[in-house]
Amino acid sequence: MEKYLGIISGNLYRYTGGKLFIEDISAEKICKKFGTPLYVYSVGHIKNQISRIRNSFRRVNPLICYSMKANSNLRVLKLIRKQDCGVDIVSGGELAKALKAGFPAKKIVFAGVGKTEREIISAIKNGIFLFTVESVEELRAIDSIARKLRRVADISLRINVDVNVDTHHYTKTARKETKFGMPIKEVGSVLKNRQDFRHIRIKGIQFHLGSNIKNSAPYIEALSKVRDFLRRTDFRPSIIDIGGGFGIPYRDEKVESIESFGEKISGFFMKYFSEASIIFEPGRFIVGNAGILLTEIVYRKHTDTKNFLIVDAGMNDLIRPSLYGSYHEIIPVTKKSGRKIVYDIVGPVCETGDFLGKERLLSQDLSSGDLLAVMGAGAYGFSMSSNYNGRPKPAEVLVSGDRVICCRRREKIEDLWKYET
Ligand code: LLP
């Protein structure tokens, strides 16, 4: 089982002398320099996670296409690119940013149900590795655009494998009723008529089951469905892309370890797909527990029913608790000795849904000016942030050993109206 790497037990986030350290720097020192709210990412953790995937799957030598929607800071992207990864994108914006971060076009896979003509043109012109095609209309569009450009586009077909996964309703993506991929039957008829698409080369099959999947069984179920389906066709894919979704622990919940995922998926893959190569698109696994959000307590408030800690980070900075009811551990940057009481940790945004944590046990001695760390905030944290309530986005910093660098400056108040005319 995957252990919660977080705070106390891990070596990258730990307490030393009652103070929270990220690698070799204290969180307090980082906050003094960069202010709050602040996203902090550990370089060491990101590198570790990538090498763990590589080791776990070494028998099948995967192409790891990092799903940049999880965290698309340029320096984070560059770091991941240097670990020999490709990238999974979902828009023209992500394509441009991936290229800017130096990813070779030949390691870019492009998913998404609504690729526009402009996005398709740009991806073809840049020579990306694969489009992950999600509908017949999209297939026709890519074929016709490639014809006009006198090119042939390489694609994989995304199958909606109708496999359920144990995760939040919003992040299940392989059920029949979701918008993603094509029903198996339709993929069958596309394959039968594949010579009609003269400017498309169908290279692979892709599926993506959902996000934060805590065991490997659904992957095996999906791969079995793909195997059974392919047996009924004359198509032999050279690529199987099993999407992303590898889960991480946010607290002490049970998550199958990546080593065990690797063991099981590699075994199945070598048995039934030994002719093909394999691609993964992990996002959360690589960056999720590499990041924390540091925030300062602004006020305390005690009512008949609640103790609130009102902090300077809100749902606009980290929306996961509000949107999915996600749990993020919240710990003090400096340990306090006093008795623990139950708090709701809330932001300054004008919505009751604006909270970072509910019913958390923390010291009664915490007060205004004290710092808290919201753990597991590296994935879908900053990348889902907004300016709601006129709030400039936080800064982001990277820590490596005892060095810290700013990788996105804090937005200024003037940035709030920069694009308005
Ligand atoms: N590939 C495709 C086609 C995807 O749609 C996604 C995520 C991934 C890969 C990466 O999944 P990961 O390895 O990170 O689980 N905002 C939500 C998660 C949404 C995921 C969307 N697609 C959250 O905060 O939990």
Short mmCIF file of C-alpha atoms and ligand atoms in Angstrom, two decimals:
data_model
loop_
_atom_site.label_atom_id
_atom_site.label_comp_id
_atom_site.label_asym_id
_atom_site.label_seq_id
_atom_site.Cartn_x
_atom_site.Cartn_y
_atom_site.Cartn_z
CA MET A 1 0.00 0.00 0.00
CA GLU A 2 0.99 3.56 -0.72
CA LYS A 3 1.83 5.39 2.50
CA TYR A 4 0.74 8.96 2.96
CA LEU A 5 4.02 10.64 2.23
CA GLY A 6 2.84 13.89 3.75
CA ILE A 7 4.12 15.54 6.63
CA ILE A 8 5.41 13.67 9.49
CA SER A 9 6.71 10.48 7.94
CA GLY A 10 8.05 11.68 4.60
CA ASN A 11 11.50 13.15 4.23
CA LEU A 12 10.58 15.98 1.87
CA TYR A 13 7.90 17.47 4.10
CA ARG A 14 8.70 17.05 7.77
CA TYR A 15 8.79 18.76 11.12
CA THR A 16 12.17 19.62 12.58
CA GLY A 17 12.14 21.26 16.01
CA GLY A 18 8.40 21.81 15.68
CA LYS A 19 8.76 23.68 12.39
CA LEU A 20 7.55 22.49 9.01
CA PHE A 21 10.28 21.98 6.43
CA ILE A 22 9.99 21.51 2.70
CA GLU A 23 13.12 19.67 1.68
CA ASP A 24 15.77 21.67 3.58
CA ILE A 25 13.99 25.00 4.03
CA SER A 26 11.50 26.00 6.66
CA ALA A 27 8.06 26.98 5.44
CA GLU A 28 8.19 30.02 7.69
CA LYS A 29 11.28 31.33 5.96
CA ILE A 30 9.69 30.83 2.55
CA CYS A 31 6.57 32.73 3.63
CA LYS A 32 8.68 35.61 5.00
CA LYS A 33 10.29 35.96 1.60
CA PHE A 34 7.31 35.41 -0.70
CA GLY A 35 4.20 36.13 1.38
CA THR A 36 0.94 34.19 1.48
CA PRO A 37 -1.12 32.59 0.05
CA LEU A 38 1.71 30.70 -1.60
CA TYR A 39 2.07 27.50 -3.57
CA VAL A 40 5.28 25.58 -2.84
CA TYR A 41 6.46 22.59 -4.86
CA SER A 42 9.22 20.13 -4.04
CA VAL A 43 11.52 19.33 -6.96
CA GLY A 44 12.72 16.20 -5.19
CA HIS A 45 9.22 14.81 -4.82
CA ILE A 46 8.38 15.35 -8.50
CA LYS A 47 11.58 13.58 -9.58
CA ASN A 48 10.95 10.72 -7.16
CA GLN A 49 7.44 10.14 -8.40
CA ILE A 50 8.56 9.98 -12.02
CA SER A 51 11.33 7.54 -11.27
CA ARG A 52 8.93 5.41 -9.24
CA ILE A 53 6.63 5.14 -12.27
CA ARG A 54 9.56 4.29 -14.50
CA ASN A 55 10.88 1.63 -12.14
CA SER A 56 7.47 0.13 -11.55
CA PHE A 57 6.77 -0.20 -15.27
CA ARG A 58 10.33 -0.85 -16.49
CA ARG A 59 9.31 -4.15 -18.13
CA VAL A 60 7.05 -2.29 -20.60
CA ASN A 61 9.18 0.85 -21.00
CA PRO A 62 6.31 3.36 -21.14
CA LEU A 63 6.22 6.82 -22.62
CA ILE A 64 5.08 8.94 -19.69
CA CYS A 65 3.01 11.84 -21.04
CA TYR A 66 2.52 14.13 -18.05
CA SER A 67 -1.00 15.52 -17.97
CA MET A 68 -0.21 19.20 -17.73
CA LYS A 69 -3.70 20.25 -16.66
CA ALA A 70 -2.69 19.11 -13.17
CA ASN A 71 0.01 21.77 -12.87
CA SER A 72 1.22 23.71 -15.85
CA ASN A 73 3.77 26.06 -14.36
CA LEU A 74 6.53 26.47 -16.95
CA ARG A 75 9.32 25.53 -14.59
CA VAL A 76 7.42 22.51 -13.38
CA LEU A 77 6.93 21.51 -17.02
CA LYS A 78 10.62 21.98 -17.79
CA LEU A 79 11.59 19.90 -14.80
CA ILE A 80 9.28 17.10 -15.92
CA ARG A 81 10.47 17.37 -19.52
CA LYS A 82 14.03 16.89 -18.31
CA GLN A 83 13.00 13.57 -16.77
CA ASP A 84 12.40 12.35 -20.33
CA CYS A 85 8.65 12.67 -20.22
CA GLY A 86 6.21 13.67 -22.92
CA VAL A 87 3.05 15.62 -22.25
CA ASP A 88 -0.71 15.15 -22.49
CA ILE A 89 -2.53 18.30 -23.61
CA VAL A 90 -6.16 19.31 -24.05
CA SER A 91 -6.08 22.69 -25.78
CA GLY A 92 -4.19 25.00 -28.10
CA GLY A 93 -3.07 26.92 -25.03
CA GLU A 94 -1.55 23.83 -23.50
CA LEU A 95 0.08 22.96 -26.83
CA ALA A 96 1.77 26.36 -26.98
CA LYS A 97 2.88 26.14 -23.37
CA ALA A 98 4.20 22.59 -23.77
CA LEU A 99 6.27 23.69 -26.78
CA LYS A 100 7.49 26.71 -24.86
CA ALA A 101 8.61 24.38 -22.07
CA GLY A 102 10.66 22.54 -24.66
CA PHE A 103 8.68 19.31 -25.02
CA PRO A 104 9.43 17.77 -28.40
CA ALA A 105 6.27 17.74 -30.55
CA LYS A 106 6.84 14.03 -31.06
CA LYS A 107 6.08 13.45 -27.39
CA ILE A 108 2.79 15.35 -27.30
CA VAL A 109 -0.60 13.61 -27.20
CA PHE A 110 -3.71 15.72 -27.60
CA ALA A 111 -7.00 14.65 -25.97
CA GLY A 112 -10.30 16.48 -25.46
CA VAL A 113 -13.82 16.25 -26.89
CA GLY A 114 -13.95 19.73 -28.41
CA LYS A 115 -10.78 20.37 -30.40
CA THR A 116 -11.40 23.36 -32.65
CA GLU A 117 -10.21 23.78 -36.22
CA ARG A 118 -7.58 26.24 -35.10
CA GLU A 119 -6.27 23.87 -32.48
CA ILE A 120 -6.15 20.98 -34.93
CA ILE A 121 -4.29 23.04 -37.54
CA SER A 122 -1.74 24.16 -35.00
CA ALA A 123 -1.22 20.62 -33.69
CA ILE A 124 -0.76 19.19 -37.19
CA LYS A 125 1.59 21.97 -38.25
CA ASN A 126 3.67 21.45 -35.15
CA GLY A 127 3.81 17.71 -35.82
CA ILE A 128 2.45 16.32 -32.57
CA PHE A 129 2.75 12.61 -31.88
CA LEU A 130 -0.93 11.65 -31.61
CA PHE A 131 -4.41 13.07 -31.49
CA THR A 132 -6.63 11.18 -29.08
CA VAL A 133 -9.84 11.23 -31.09
CA GLU A 134 -13.09 11.24 -29.16
CA SER A 135 -15.84 11.22 -31.84
CA VAL A 136 -16.51 10.42 -35.49
CA GLU A 137 -17.12 14.07 -36.29
CA GLU A 138 -13.75 14.96 -34.84
CA LEU A 139 -12.16 12.20 -36.91
CA ARG A 140 -13.69 13.66 -40.07
CA ALA A 141 -12.57 17.15 -39.09
CA ILE A 142 -8.95 16.04 -38.54
CA ASP A 143 -8.99 14.10 -41.80
CA SER A 144 -10.25 17.06 -43.79
CA ILE A 145 -7.89 19.56 -42.13
CA ALA A 146 -4.92 17.23 -42.70
CA ARG A 147 -5.95 16.90 -46.37
CA LYS A 148 -5.97 20.67 -46.79
CA LEU A 149 -2.55 20.86 -45.15
CA ARG A 150 -1.33 17.93 -47.30
CA ARG A 151 -0.39 15.99 -44.21
CA VAL A 152 -1.31 12.71 -42.58
CA ALA A 153 -2.25 12.91 -38.91
CA ASP A 154 -1.43 10.11 -36.49
CA ILE A 155 -4.20 9.35 -34.05
CA SER A 156 -5.43 6.97 -31.41
CA LEU A 157 -9.09 6.24 -30.89
CA ARG A 158 -10.40 6.89 -27.40
CA ILE A 159 -12.73 4.11 -26.38
CA ASN A 160 -15.40 4.71 -23.82
CA VAL A 161 -14.82 1.38 -22.11
CA ASP A 162 -17.73 1.79 -19.70
CA VAL A 163 -15.70 0.92 -16.62
CA ASN A 164 -16.66 2.36 -13.26
CA VAL A 165 -14.03 3.67 -10.86
CA ASP A 166 -14.25 4.55 -7.21
CA THR A 167 -13.74 8.30 -7.32
CA HIS A 168 -15.76 11.50 -7.27
CA HIS A 169 -18.68 11.51 -9.71
CA TYR A 170 -17.19 14.50 -11.58
CA THR A 171 -13.92 12.74 -12.25
CA LYS A 172 -15.22 9.41 -13.58
CA THR A 173 -14.65 9.61 -17.30
CA ALA A 174 -15.24 6.13 -18.66
CA ARG A 175 -18.91 5.53 -17.88
CA LYS A 176 -21.32 5.24 -20.79
CA GLU A 177 -23.15 8.40 -19.82
CA THR A 178 -20.04 10.62 -19.89
CA LYS A 179 -19.08 12.71 -22.89
CA PHE A 180 -15.68 11.08 -23.33
CA GLY A 181 -14.46 8.67 -25.98
CA MET A 182 -16.44 6.61 -28.45
CA PRO A 183 -18.62 3.62 -27.73
CA ILE A 184 -16.87 0.33 -28.59
CA LYS A 185 -19.32 -0.38 -31.40
CA GLU A 186 -18.56 2.90 -33.09
CA VAL A 187 -14.82 2.29 -32.81
CA GLY A 188 -15.49 -1.04 -34.54
CA SER A 189 -17.17 0.62 -37.47
CA VAL A 190 -14.49 3.32 -37.72
CA LEU A 191 -11.85 0.59 -37.90
CA LYS A 192 -13.82 -1.25 -40.59
CA ASN A 193 -13.99 1.90 -42.69
CA ARG A 194 -10.55 3.22 -41.86
CA GLN A 195 -9.48 3.42 -45.52
CA ASP A 196 -12.08 6.21 -45.93
CA PHE A 197 -9.92 8.47 -43.82
CA ARG A 198 -7.01 8.91 -46.15
CA HIS A 199 -5.25 11.62 -44.19
CA ILE A 200 -5.33 9.80 -40.91
CA ARG A 201 -3.18 6.95 -39.64
CA ILE A 202 -4.85 5.08 -36.80
CA LYS A 203 -2.00 4.00 -34.59
CA GLY A 204 -3.47 3.32 -31.23
CA ILE A 205 -6.25 2.81 -28.78
CA GLN A 206 -6.64 5.07 -25.77
CA PHE A 207 -8.83 5.08 -22.69
CA HIS A 208 -8.85 7.27 -19.62
CA LEU A 209 -10.87 5.94 -16.73
CA GLY A 210 -10.99 8.89 -14.39
CA SER A 211 -8.90 10.55 -11.76
CA ASN A 212 -7.48 9.55 -8.38
CA ILE A 213 -8.06 5.82 -8.92
CA LYS A 214 -6.82 3.94 -5.91
CA ASN A 215 -6.41 0.43 -7.30
CA SER A 216 -5.30 -1.22 -10.50
CA ALA A 217 -8.33 -3.49 -11.02
CA PRO A 218 -10.26 -1.07 -13.30
CA TYR A 219 -7.21 -0.76 -15.57
CA ILE A 220 -7.10 -4.53 -15.96
CA GLU A 221 -10.84 -4.58 -16.59
CA ALA A 222 -10.47 -1.91 -19.29
CA LEU A 223 -7.47 -3.63 -20.88
CA SER A 224 -9.41 -6.90 -20.98
CA LYS A 225 -12.28 -5.15 -22.75
CA VAL A 226 -9.87 -3.67 -25.27
CA ARG A 227 -8.23 -7.09 -25.80
CA ASP A 228 -11.59 -8.81 -26.35
CA PHE A 229 -12.70 -6.07 -28.69
CA LEU A 230 -9.53 -6.16 -30.77
CA ARG A 231 -9.84 -9.92 -31.16
CA ARG A 232 -13.03 -9.25 -33.09
CA THR A 233 -11.26 -6.87 -35.49
CA ASP A 234 -8.31 -7.07 -37.89
CA PHE A 235 -6.71 -4.03 -36.24
CA ARG A 236 -3.43 -4.41 -34.35
CA PRO A 237 -2.57 -1.12 -32.60
CA SER A 238 1.06 -0.17 -32.24
CA ILE A 239 0.18 1.98 -29.22
CA ILE A 240 -2.04 1.44 -26.21
CA ASP A 241 -2.54 4.56 -24.11
CA ILE A 242 -4.10 3.82 -20.74
CA GLY A 243 -4.62 7.47 -19.78
CA GLY A 244 -3.89 8.85 -16.35
CA GLY A 245 -5.64 8.56 -13.05
CA PHE A 246 -3.15 6.86 -10.70
CA GLY A 247 -4.28 7.85 -7.23
CA ILE A 248 -2.37 9.33 -4.31
CA PRO A 249 -3.09 9.33 -0.60
CA TYR A 250 -4.36 12.63 0.77
CA ARG A 251 -4.65 11.23 4.29
CA ASP A 252 -4.35 7.76 5.73
CA GLU A 253 -6.65 6.14 3.14
CA LYS A 254 -5.55 2.99 1.34
CA VAL A 255 -4.08 3.44 -2.11
CA GLU A 256 -2.47 0.58 -3.99
CA SER A 257 1.20 1.40 -4.50
CA ILE A 258 2.50 2.37 -7.92
CA GLU A 259 4.86 -0.59 -7.69
CA SER A 260 1.85 -2.89 -7.49
CA PHE A 261 0.05 -1.02 -10.31
CA GLY A 262 3.23 -1.54 -12.34
CA GLU A 263 3.46 -5.22 -11.54
CA LYS A 264 -0.15 -5.98 -12.47
CA ILE A 265 -0.56 -3.75 -15.51
CA SER A 266 2.85 -4.68 -16.98
CA GLY A 267 2.08 -8.38 -16.53
CA PHE A 268 -1.24 -8.10 -18.34
CA PHE A 269 0.21 -5.88 -21.01
CA MET A 270 3.11 -8.20 -21.81
CA LYS A 271 0.77 -11.15 -22.05
CA TYR A 272 -1.76 -9.64 -24.44
CA PHE A 273 -0.23 -6.55 -26.05
CA SER A 274 3.42 -7.44 -26.38
CA GLU A 275 3.57 -6.04 -29.91
CA ALA A 276 2.42 -2.58 -28.83
CA SER A 277 4.07 0.17 -26.85
CA ILE A 278 2.37 1.74 -23.87
CA ILE A 279 1.66 5.35 -22.95
CA PHE A 280 0.46 6.76 -19.62
CA GLU A 281 -0.86 10.22 -18.89
CA PRO A 282 -0.39 10.72 -15.15
CA GLY A 283 -0.94 14.17 -13.70
CA ARG A 284 -1.87 14.01 -10.02
CA PHE A 285 0.53 11.17 -9.21
CA ILE A 286 3.52 13.26 -10.28
CA VAL A 287 2.69 16.62 -8.71
CA GLY A 288 -0.15 16.13 -6.18
CA ASN A 289 1.84 15.51 -3.03
CA ALA A 290 4.76 17.60 -4.29
CA GLY A 291 2.85 20.77 -3.52
CA ILE A 292 1.40 22.61 -0.55
CA LEU A 293 -0.51 25.83 -0.17
CA LEU A 294 0.73 28.07 2.62
CA THR A 295 -1.75 30.45 4.14
CA GLU A 296 -1.92 32.87 7.06
CA ILE A 297 -4.64 33.07 9.67
CA VAL A 298 -6.37 36.44 9.41
CA TYR A 299 -8.95 36.08 12.20
CA ARG A 300 -10.47 33.58 14.56
CA LYS A 301 -14.20 33.57 15.11
CA HIS A 302 -16.14 31.60 17.68
CA THR A 303 -19.90 31.19 17.41
CA ASP A 304 -22.39 29.03 19.33
CA THR A 305 -21.79 26.14 16.99
CA LYS A 306 -18.43 26.68 15.34
CA ASN A 307 -14.84 27.75 15.74
CA PHE A 308 -13.59 29.29 12.53
CA LEU A 309 -10.07 29.98 11.40
CA ILE A 310 -10.39 32.54 8.64
CA VAL A 311 -7.33 32.35 6.42
CA ASP A 312 -6.00 34.38 3.50
CA ALA A 313 -6.46 31.56 0.93
CA GLY A 314 -9.87 30.73 -0.43
CA MET A 315 -11.81 28.67 -2.92
CA ASN A 316 -10.45 30.82 -5.73
CA ASP A 317 -6.93 29.61 -4.85
CA LEU A 318 -7.80 25.95 -4.18
CA ILE A 319 -11.24 24.91 -5.33
CA ARG A 320 -11.04 21.16 -4.72
CA PRO A 321 -12.65 21.16 -1.24
CA SER A 322 -15.56 23.32 -2.46
CA LEU A 323 -16.05 21.58 -5.79
CA TYR A 324 -15.54 17.94 -4.91
CA GLY A 325 -15.59 17.94 -1.14
CA SER A 326 -11.95 16.86 -1.37
CA TYR A 327 -9.98 16.35 1.80
CA HIS A 328 -6.67 18.21 2.15
CA GLU A 329 -4.75 17.80 5.36
CA ILE A 330 -4.19 21.14 7.13
CA ILE A 331 -1.30 21.47 9.56
CA PRO A 332 0.41 24.28 11.43
CA VAL A 333 3.68 25.62 10.06
CA THR A 334 4.87 25.92 13.65
CA LYS A 335 3.54 23.32 16.07
CA LYS A 336 1.60 24.69 19.05
CA SER A 337 1.34 22.93 22.32
CA GLY A 338 -2.15 23.93 23.53
CA ARG A 339 -5.20 21.67 23.73
CA LYS A 340 -6.76 20.85 20.39
CA ILE A 341 -10.20 22.08 19.41
CA VAL A 342 -12.36 21.56 16.33
CA TYR A 343 -12.21 24.25 13.65
CA ASP A 344 -13.59 24.92 10.22
CA ILE A 345 -10.83 26.50 8.13
CA VAL A 346 -12.47 28.95 5.78
CA GLY A 347 -11.40 31.55 3.23
CA PRO A 348 -12.42 35.17 2.77
CA VAL A 349 -14.63 34.54 -0.29
CA CYS A 350 -18.31 35.40 -0.04
CA GLU A 351 -19.74 31.90 -0.37
CA THR A 352 -20.64 29.38 2.31
CA GLY A 353 -18.94 26.83 0.05
CA ASP A 354 -15.63 28.62 0.55
CA PHE A 355 -13.74 26.35 2.90
CA LEU A 356 -10.42 24.51 2.88
CA GLY A 357 -11.22 22.05 5.62
CA LYS A 358 -14.06 21.21 7.97
CA GLU A 359 -13.99 19.93 11.50
CA ARG A 360 -10.24 19.81 11.89
CA LEU A 361 -8.48 19.35 15.18
CA LEU A 362 -5.89 22.06 15.70
CA SER A 363 -4.41 23.85 18.70
CA GLN A 364 -6.58 26.36 20.52
CA ASP A 365 -3.52 28.60 20.70
CA LEU A 366 -3.49 29.32 16.97
CA SER A 367 -4.11 32.97 16.29
CA SER A 368 -4.00 35.71 13.71
CA GLY A 369 -0.64 35.81 11.91
CA ASP A 370 0.06 32.09 12.39
CA LEU A 371 0.68 30.06 9.27
CA LEU A 372 -1.02 26.89 8.08
CA ALA A 373 -0.07 24.45 5.33
CA VAL A 374 -2.71 22.85 3.13
CA MET A 375 -1.18 19.58 1.98
CA GLY A 376 -1.49 17.71 -1.30
CA ALA A 377 -2.13 20.90 -3.25
CA GLY A 378 0.31 20.38 -6.13
CA ALA A 379 -2.25 18.97 -8.57
CA TYR A 380 -5.37 20.86 -9.68
CA GLY A 381 -4.52 23.59 -7.19
CA PHE A 382 -3.08 26.62 -8.92
CA SER A 383 -4.18 25.26 -12.31
CA MET A 384 -7.84 25.59 -11.28
CA SER A 385 -7.46 28.92 -9.51
CA SER A 386 -9.35 32.06 -10.48
CA ASN A 387 -9.63 35.74 -9.64
CA TYR A 388 -13.10 35.38 -8.11
CA ASN A 389 -13.91 38.09 -5.58
CA GLY A 390 -11.18 40.32 -7.01
CA ARG A 391 -8.40 38.18 -5.64
CA PRO A 392 -5.02 38.20 -7.37
CA LYS A 393 -3.64 34.70 -7.85
CA PRO A 394 -0.96 33.52 -5.41
CA ALA A 395 2.73 33.19 -6.21
CA GLU A 396 4.32 29.79 -6.86
CA VAL A 397 7.79 28.71 -5.74
CA LEU A 398 9.94 25.65 -6.29
CA VAL A 399 12.15 24.18 -3.59
CA SER A 400 15.19 22.05 -4.21
CA GLY A 401 17.36 21.20 -1.21
CA ASP A 402 17.97 24.48 0.54
CA ARG A 403 17.21 26.59 -2.51
CA VAL A 404 13.92 28.22 -3.31
CA ILE A 405 13.02 30.06 -6.51
CA CYS A 406 9.91 31.93 -7.51
CA CYS A 407 8.35 30.34 -10.59
CA ARG A 408 5.32 32.63 -10.86
CA ARG A 409 5.15 36.01 -9.27
CA ARG A 410 2.16 36.95 -7.19
CA GLU A 411 -0.44 38.71 -9.32
CA LYS A 412 -0.73 42.42 -8.68
CA ILE A 413 -3.98 44.23 -8.06
CA GLU A 414 -3.62 45.93 -11.48
CA ASP A 415 -3.51 42.49 -13.12
CA LEU A 416 -7.17 42.15 -12.23
CA TRP A 417 -8.20 44.55 -14.99
CA LYS A 418 -5.25 44.10 -17.34
CA TYR A 419 -7.37 42.65 -20.16
CA GLU A 420 -10.44 44.78 -19.73
CA THR A 421 -11.22 47.53 -22.21
N1 LLP B 1 -5.53 12.09 -19.37
C1 LLP B 1 -6.75 12.62 -19.63
C2 LLP B 1 -7.33 12.43 -20.95
C3 LLP B 1 -7.42 13.32 -18.62
O1 LLP B 1 -8.62 13.83 -18.87
C4 LLP B 1 -6.82 13.49 -17.35
C5 LLP B 1 -7.49 14.22 -16.27
C6 LLP B 1 -5.54 12.92 -17.14
C7 LLP B 1 -4.94 12.23 -18.17
C8 LLP B 1 -4.81 13.05 -15.84
O2 LLP B 1 -5.46 12.48 -14.76
P1 LLP B 1 -4.70 12.32 -13.36
O3 LLP B 1 -3.54 11.39 -13.56
O4 LLP B 1 -4.24 13.65 -12.92
O5 LLP B 1 -5.72 11.75 -12.47
N2 LLP B 1 -9.81 18.53 -11.24
C9 LLP B 1 -9.96 17.17 -10.77
C10 LLP B 1 -9.28 16.17 -11.67
C11 LLP B 1 -9.74 16.25 -13.10
C12 LLP B 1 -8.99 15.33 -14.02
C13 LLP B 1 -9.32 15.58 -15.44
N3 LLP B 1 -8.64 14.76 -16.38
C14 LLP B 1 -9.44 17.11 -9.34
O6 LLP B 1 -9.00 18.12 -8.81
O7 LLP B 1 -9.53 16.06 -8.69
#
